[in-house]
Coordinates of C-alpha atoms in Angstrom, one line a residue:
X1 CA 0.0 0.0 0.0
X2 CA 2.8 2.4 0.9
X3 CA 4.8 1.6 -2.2
X4 CA 1.8 2.1 -4.5
X5 CA 0.6 5.3 -2.9
X6 CA 4.0 7.0 -2.6
X7 CA 4.0 6.6 -6.4
X8 CA 0.4 7.8 -6.7
X9 CA 1.0 11.0 -4.8
X10 CA 4.5 11.4 -6.1
X11 CA 3.3 11.6 -9.6
X12 CA 1.2 14.6 -8.7
X13 CA 4.4 16.7 -8.3
X14 CA 7.1 14.7 -10.1
X15 CA 5.1 13.7 -13.2
X16 CA 4.2 10.1 -13.9
X17 CA 7.3 9.0 -15.8
X18 CA 9.7 10.4 -13.2
X19 CA 7.6 9.0 -10.3
X20 CA 8.1 5.5 -11.9
X21 CA 11.8 6.0 -12.6
X22 CA 12.1 6.9 -8.9
X23 CA 9.8 4.5 -7.1
X24 CA 10.0 1.3 -9.2
X25 CA 13.6 0.7 -8.0
X26 CA 12.5 1.6 -4.5
X27 CA 9.6 -1.0 -4.7
X28 CA 12.0 -3.7 -5.9
X29 CA 14.5 -2.9 -3.3
X30 CA 11.9 -3.1 -0.5
X31 CA 10.5 -6.4 -1.9
X32 CA 14.0 -7.9 -2.1
X33 CA 15.0 -6.8 1.4
X34 CA 11.8 -8.2 2.9
X35 CA 11.9 -11.5 0.9
X36 CA 8.7 -10.6 -1.0
X37 CA 10.1 -10.6 -4.5
X38 CA 7.2 -12.7 -5.7
X39 CA 5.0 -9.6 -5.3
X40 CA 7.0 -7.7 -7.9
X41 CA 4.6 -8.0 -10.8
X42 CA 1.6 -6.9 -8.8
X43 CA 3.4 -4.0 -7.1
X44 CA 4.9 -2.8 -10.4
X45 CA 1.5 -3.0 -12.2
X46 CA -0.2 -1.0 -9.3
X47 CA 2.6 1.5 -9.2
X48 CA 2.2 2.0 -13.0
X49 CA -1.6 2.5 -12.6
X50 CA -0.9 4.8 -9.7
X51 CA 1.5 6.9 -11.6
X52 CA -0.8 7.3 -14.6
X53 CA -3.9 8.1 -12.6
X54 CA -2.3 10.0 -9.7
X55 CA -0.7 12.5 -12.1
X56 CA -4.0 13.6 -13.5
X57 CA -4.9 15.9 -10.7
X58 CA -2.2 18.5 -11.4
X59 CA -1.1 20.3 -14.6
X60 CA 2.4 19.0 -14.2
X61 CA 1.4 15.5 -13.1
X62 CA 1.2 14.2 -16.7
X63 CA 2.9 15.6 -19.9
X64 CA -0.5 15.7 -21.7
X65 CA -1.9 17.8 -18.8
X66 CA 0.9 20.3 -19.1
X67 CA 0.3 20.6 -22.8
X68 CA -3.5 21.0 -22.5
X69 CA -3.2 23.3 -19.5
X70 CA -1.0 25.6 -21.5
X71 CA -2.8 25.4 -24.9
X72 CA -6.3 26.2 -23.5
X73 CA -5.1 28.4 -20.6
X74 CA -7.2 26.4 -18.2
X75 CA -7.5 28.1 -14.8
X76 CA -5.9 26.0 -12.1
X77 CA -9.1 25.9 -10.0
X78 CA -11.1 24.6 -12.9
X79 CA -8.5 22.1 -13.9
X80 CA -8.5 20.6 -10.4
X81 CA -12.3 20.4 -10.2
X82 CA -12.4 18.6 -13.6
X83 CA -10.0 16.0 -12.5
X84 CA -10.9 15.6 -8.9
X85 CA -13.8 13.1 -9.3
X86 CA -11.9 10.5 -11.3
X87 CA -8.9 11.1 -9.0
X88 CA -10.9 10.2 -5.9
X89 CA -12.4 7.1 -7.7
X90 CA -8.9 6.0 -8.7
X91 CA -7.8 6.2 -5.0
X92 CA -10.7 4.0 -4.0
X93 CA -10.1 1.5 -6.7
X94 CA -6.3 1.2 -6.0
X95 CA -7.0 0.9 -2.3
X96 CA -9.5 -1.9 -3.0
X97 CA -7.1 -3.8 -5.2
X98 CA -4.3 -3.6 -2.5
X99 CA -6.8 -4.9 0.1
X100 CA -8.2 -7.7 -2.0
X101 CA -5.1 -9.0 -3.8
X102 CA -2.4 -8.7 -1.1
X103 CA -2.8 -10.7 2.1
X104 CA -1.4 -9.3 5.3
X105 CA 2.0 -10.9 6.0
X106 CA 4.7 -10.2 8.5
X107 CA 7.8 -8.5 7.1
X108 CA 11.2 -7.8 8.6
X109 CA 13.8 -5.3 7.4
X110 CA 17.3 -5.7 8.9
X111 CA 19.4 -3.4 6.8
X112 CA 20.5 0.0 8.1
X113 CA 19.0 3.1 6.4
X114 CA 21.0 4.8 3.7
X115 CA 22.6 8.3 4.4
X116 CA 21.8 11.0 1.9
X117 CA 23.7 14.1 0.9
X118 CA 21.6 16.9 2.4
X119 CA 23.2 19.7 0.5
X120 CA 22.7 18.0 -2.8
X121 CA 19.2 17.1 -2.0
X122 CA 18.4 20.6 -1.0
X123 CA 19.8 22.0 -4.2
X124 CA 17.7 19.6 -6.3
X125 CA 14.6 20.4 -4.3
X126 CA 15.2 24.1 -5.0
X127 CA 15.6 23.5 -8.8
X128 CA 12.4 21.4 -8.6
X129 CA 10.6 24.3 -7.0
X130 CA 11.8 26.6 -9.8
X131 CA 10.3 24.1 -12.3
X132 CA 7.0 24.1 -10.5
X133 CA 6.9 27.9 -10.5
X134 CA 7.6 28.0 -14.2
X135 CA 4.5 25.8 -14.8
X136 CA 2.4 28.4 -13.1
X137 CA 3.8 31.2 -15.2
X138 CA 5.5 33.1 -12.4
X139 CA 8.8 32.8 -14.2
X140 CA 9.2 32.8 -18.0
X141 CA 10.1 29.3 -19.1
X142 CA 13.1 30.4 -21.1
X143 CA 14.6 32.2 -18.1
X144 CA 13.9 29.2 -15.8
X145 CA 15.3 26.7 -18.3
X146 CA 18.5 28.7 -18.7
X147 CA 18.9 29.1 -14.9
X148 CA 18.3 25.4 -14.2
X149 CA 20.7 24.3 -17.0
X150 CA 23.5 26.7 -15.9
X151 CA 23.1 25.5 -12.3
X152 CA 23.4 21.9 -13.4
X153 CA 26.5 22.6 -15.5
X154 CA 28.1 24.0 -12.4
X155 CA 26.7 21.5 -9.9
X156 CA 26.2 18.2 -11.7
X157 CA 27.2 17.9 -15.4
X158 CA 26.5 14.2 -15.3
X159 CA 22.8 14.9 -14.8
X160 CA 22.7 16.7 -18.1
X161 CA 24.4 13.8 -19.8
X162 CA 21.9 11.4 -18.4
X163 CA 18.9 13.2 -19.9
X164 CA 16.8 11.0 -22.3
X165 CA 17.2 13.3 -25.3
X166 CA 15.6 10.9 -27.8
X167 CA 12.5 11.1 -25.6
X168 CA 12.5 14.9 -25.6
X169 CA 12.9 14.9 -29.4
X170 CA 10.0 12.4 -29.6
X171 CA 7.8 15.0 -28.1
X172 CA 9.0 17.6 -30.5
X173 CA 8.2 15.4 -33.4
X174 CA 4.8 14.7 -31.9
X175 CA 4.0 18.4 -32.1
X176 CA 5.2 18.6 -35.7
X177 CA 3.2 15.5 -36.6
X178 CA 0.0 16.8 -35.0
X179 CA 0.4 20.2 -36.7
X180 CA 0.8 18.6 -40.1
X181 CA -2.1 16.2 -39.6
X182 CA -4.4 19.1 -38.6
X183 CA -3.7 20.6 -42.0
X184 CA -5.0 17.6 -44.0
X185 CA -8.6 18.2 -44.9
X186 CA -9.7 14.5 -44.8
X187 CA -8.1 13.9 -41.4
X188 CA -9.4 17.2 -40.1
X189 CA -13.0 16.3 -41.1
X190 CA -12.8 12.8 -39.8
X191 CA -11.4 13.8 -36.4
X192 CA -13.7 16.7 -36.1
X193 CA -16.8 14.6 -36.8
X194 CA -15.7 11.8 -34.3
X195 CA -14.9 14.3 -31.6
X196 CA -18.3 16.0 -32.0
X197 CA -20.1 12.7 -31.4
X198 CA -18.2 11.7 -28.2
X199 CA -14.9 13.5 -27.5
X200 CA -14.4 11.5 -24.2
X201 CA -14.7 8.1 -25.8
X202 CA -12.8 8.9 -28.9
X203 CA -9.9 10.3 -26.9
X204 CA -9.8 7.2 -24.7
X205 CA -9.8 4.9 -27.7
X206 CA -7.1 7.1 -29.4
X207 CA -4.8 6.7 -26.4
X208 CA -4.9 2.9 -26.7
X209 CA -3.3 3.0 -30.1
X210 CA -1.1 6.1 -30.2
X211 CA -0.5 6.8 -26.5
X212 CA -2.0 9.6 -24.4
X213 CA 0.5 12.4 -25.0
X214 CA 0.3 12.3 -28.9
X215 CA -3.5 11.9 -28.6
X216 CA -3.7 15.1 -26.5
X217 CA -1.5 16.9 -29.0
X218 CA -3.3 15.6 -32.1
X219 CA -6.9 15.8 -30.9
X220 CA -6.5 19.3 -29.4
X221 CA -6.2 20.6 -33.0
X222 CA -9.8 19.5 -33.7
X223 CA -11.9 20.4 -30.6
X224 CA -12.2 23.1 -27.9
X225 CA -13.9 20.7 -25.5
X226 CA -10.9 20.6 -23.2
X227 CA -13.1 19.2 -20.4
X228 CA -13.8 15.9 -22.2
X229 CA -10.4 15.8 -23.8
X230 CA -8.6 16.3 -20.5
X231 CA -10.6 13.4 -18.9
X232 CA -10.1 11.2 -21.9
X233 CA -6.4 11.4 -22.3
X234 CA -5.8 10.9 -18.6
X235 CA -8.0 7.9 -17.9
X236 CA -6.9 6.6 -21.4
X237 CA -3.4 6.3 -20.0
X238 CA -4.4 2.9 -18.5
X239 CA -5.3 0.1 -20.9
X240 CA -2.8 -1.2 -23.5
X241 CA 0.9 -1.2 -22.9
X242 CA 1.3 1.7 -25.4
X243 CA -1.5 3.8 -23.9
X244 CA 1.2 5.6 -21.9
X245 CA 5.0 5.9 -22.1
X246 CA 4.9 5.2 -18.3
X247 CA 3.6 1.6 -19.0
X248 CA 6.5 0.9 -21.4
X249 CA 9.0 2.2 -18.7
X250 CA 7.4 -0.2 -16.2
X251 CA 7.6 -3.1 -18.6
X252 CA 11.2 -2.4 -19.4
X253 CA 12.1 -2.2 -15.8
X254 CA 10.3 -5.4 -14.9
X255 CA 12.0 -7.3 -17.8
X256 CA 15.4 -6.2 -16.6
X257 CA 14.7 -7.3 -13.1
X258 CA 12.6 -10.4 -13.7
X259 CA 13.7 -11.8 -17.1
X260 CA 11.7 -14.5 -18.8
X261 CA 8.4 -13.6 -17.0
X262 CA 7.0 -10.9 -19.3
X263 CA 4.1 -13.1 -20.6
X264 CA 2.5 -13.5 -17.2
X265 CA 3.2 -9.8 -16.4
X266 CA 1.5 -8.6 -19.6
X267 CA -1.6 -10.8 -18.9
X268 CA -1.9 -9.5 -15.3
X269 CA -1.2 -5.9 -16.5
X270 CA -3.9 -6.1 -19.1
X271 CA -6.5 -7.5 -16.7
X272 CA -6.0 -4.8 -14.1
X273 CA -5.6 -1.9 -16.6
X274 CA -8.6 -2.7 -18.7
X275 CA -10.7 -3.1 -15.6
X276 CA -9.7 0.4 -14.4
X277 CA -10.2 1.8 -17.9
X278 CA -13.8 0.4 -18.2
X279 CA -14.9 1.6 -14.8
X280 CA -13.3 5.1 -15.1
X281 CA -14.7 5.6 -18.7
X282 CA -18.2 4.7 -17.5
X283 CA -17.8 7.0 -14.5
X284 CA -16.4 10.0 -16.5
X285 CA -19.2 9.6 -19.2
X286 CA -21.5 11.0 -16.5
X287 CA -19.3 14.0 -15.9
X288 CA -19.3 15.5 -19.4

């Protein structure tokens, strides 16, 4: 329960991908140290669901949120009210899964706690606070980016070298792709018609095939109903393995730690994810 919900609430401030990169290794470490490694698949799956759904409450919790928040200039209060109902339902569903599928067992942890570098931690927390302030437009993003980059050059150049630049360029190309698609009359008419019929359902289905971030970028070119689109691309992050980049991150981490067990993991992943997707889609259909 603790491992899953630290990921859930961590994704609200760290973004879903970063929450998984941080807390999946923590989960495996705890399970290993307490001789509960057989729980790895379930914990990773629930952490993945938690990251995707926990991040939906804040503009910076998911990349698609940050994009839609900026594109439509959604007031922060309205944004929170839109996403609060499915957020609360997701908390209840994850809690229920942890109660039903994990039996109470005694655990024992003998290893001593690790020491952390307090100065380094404080510096990174400060840079993180700067990033949050940028999201809320208190500091121009260009100035904030330059400040953070220069600080890292002085403080920790290895951090800049460790950035996943191909992933960043992938997002850039998604924007280019979406802009070009929006200029094709046939595609524009098709998407506009589909979104007029049921923007929530269409955005959920779109996520299952092209992932939630590109869905948000692409579909935002054809509708101004950001309420339905916001709900759709957030709950649409659960479902297939490609519905969210976070799910691929989790699968990759699981395969590296538990080689040869991906078949069972994918079956269990699909069962939980599609169950969440169906319930959340039905629930959100009453909100739009």
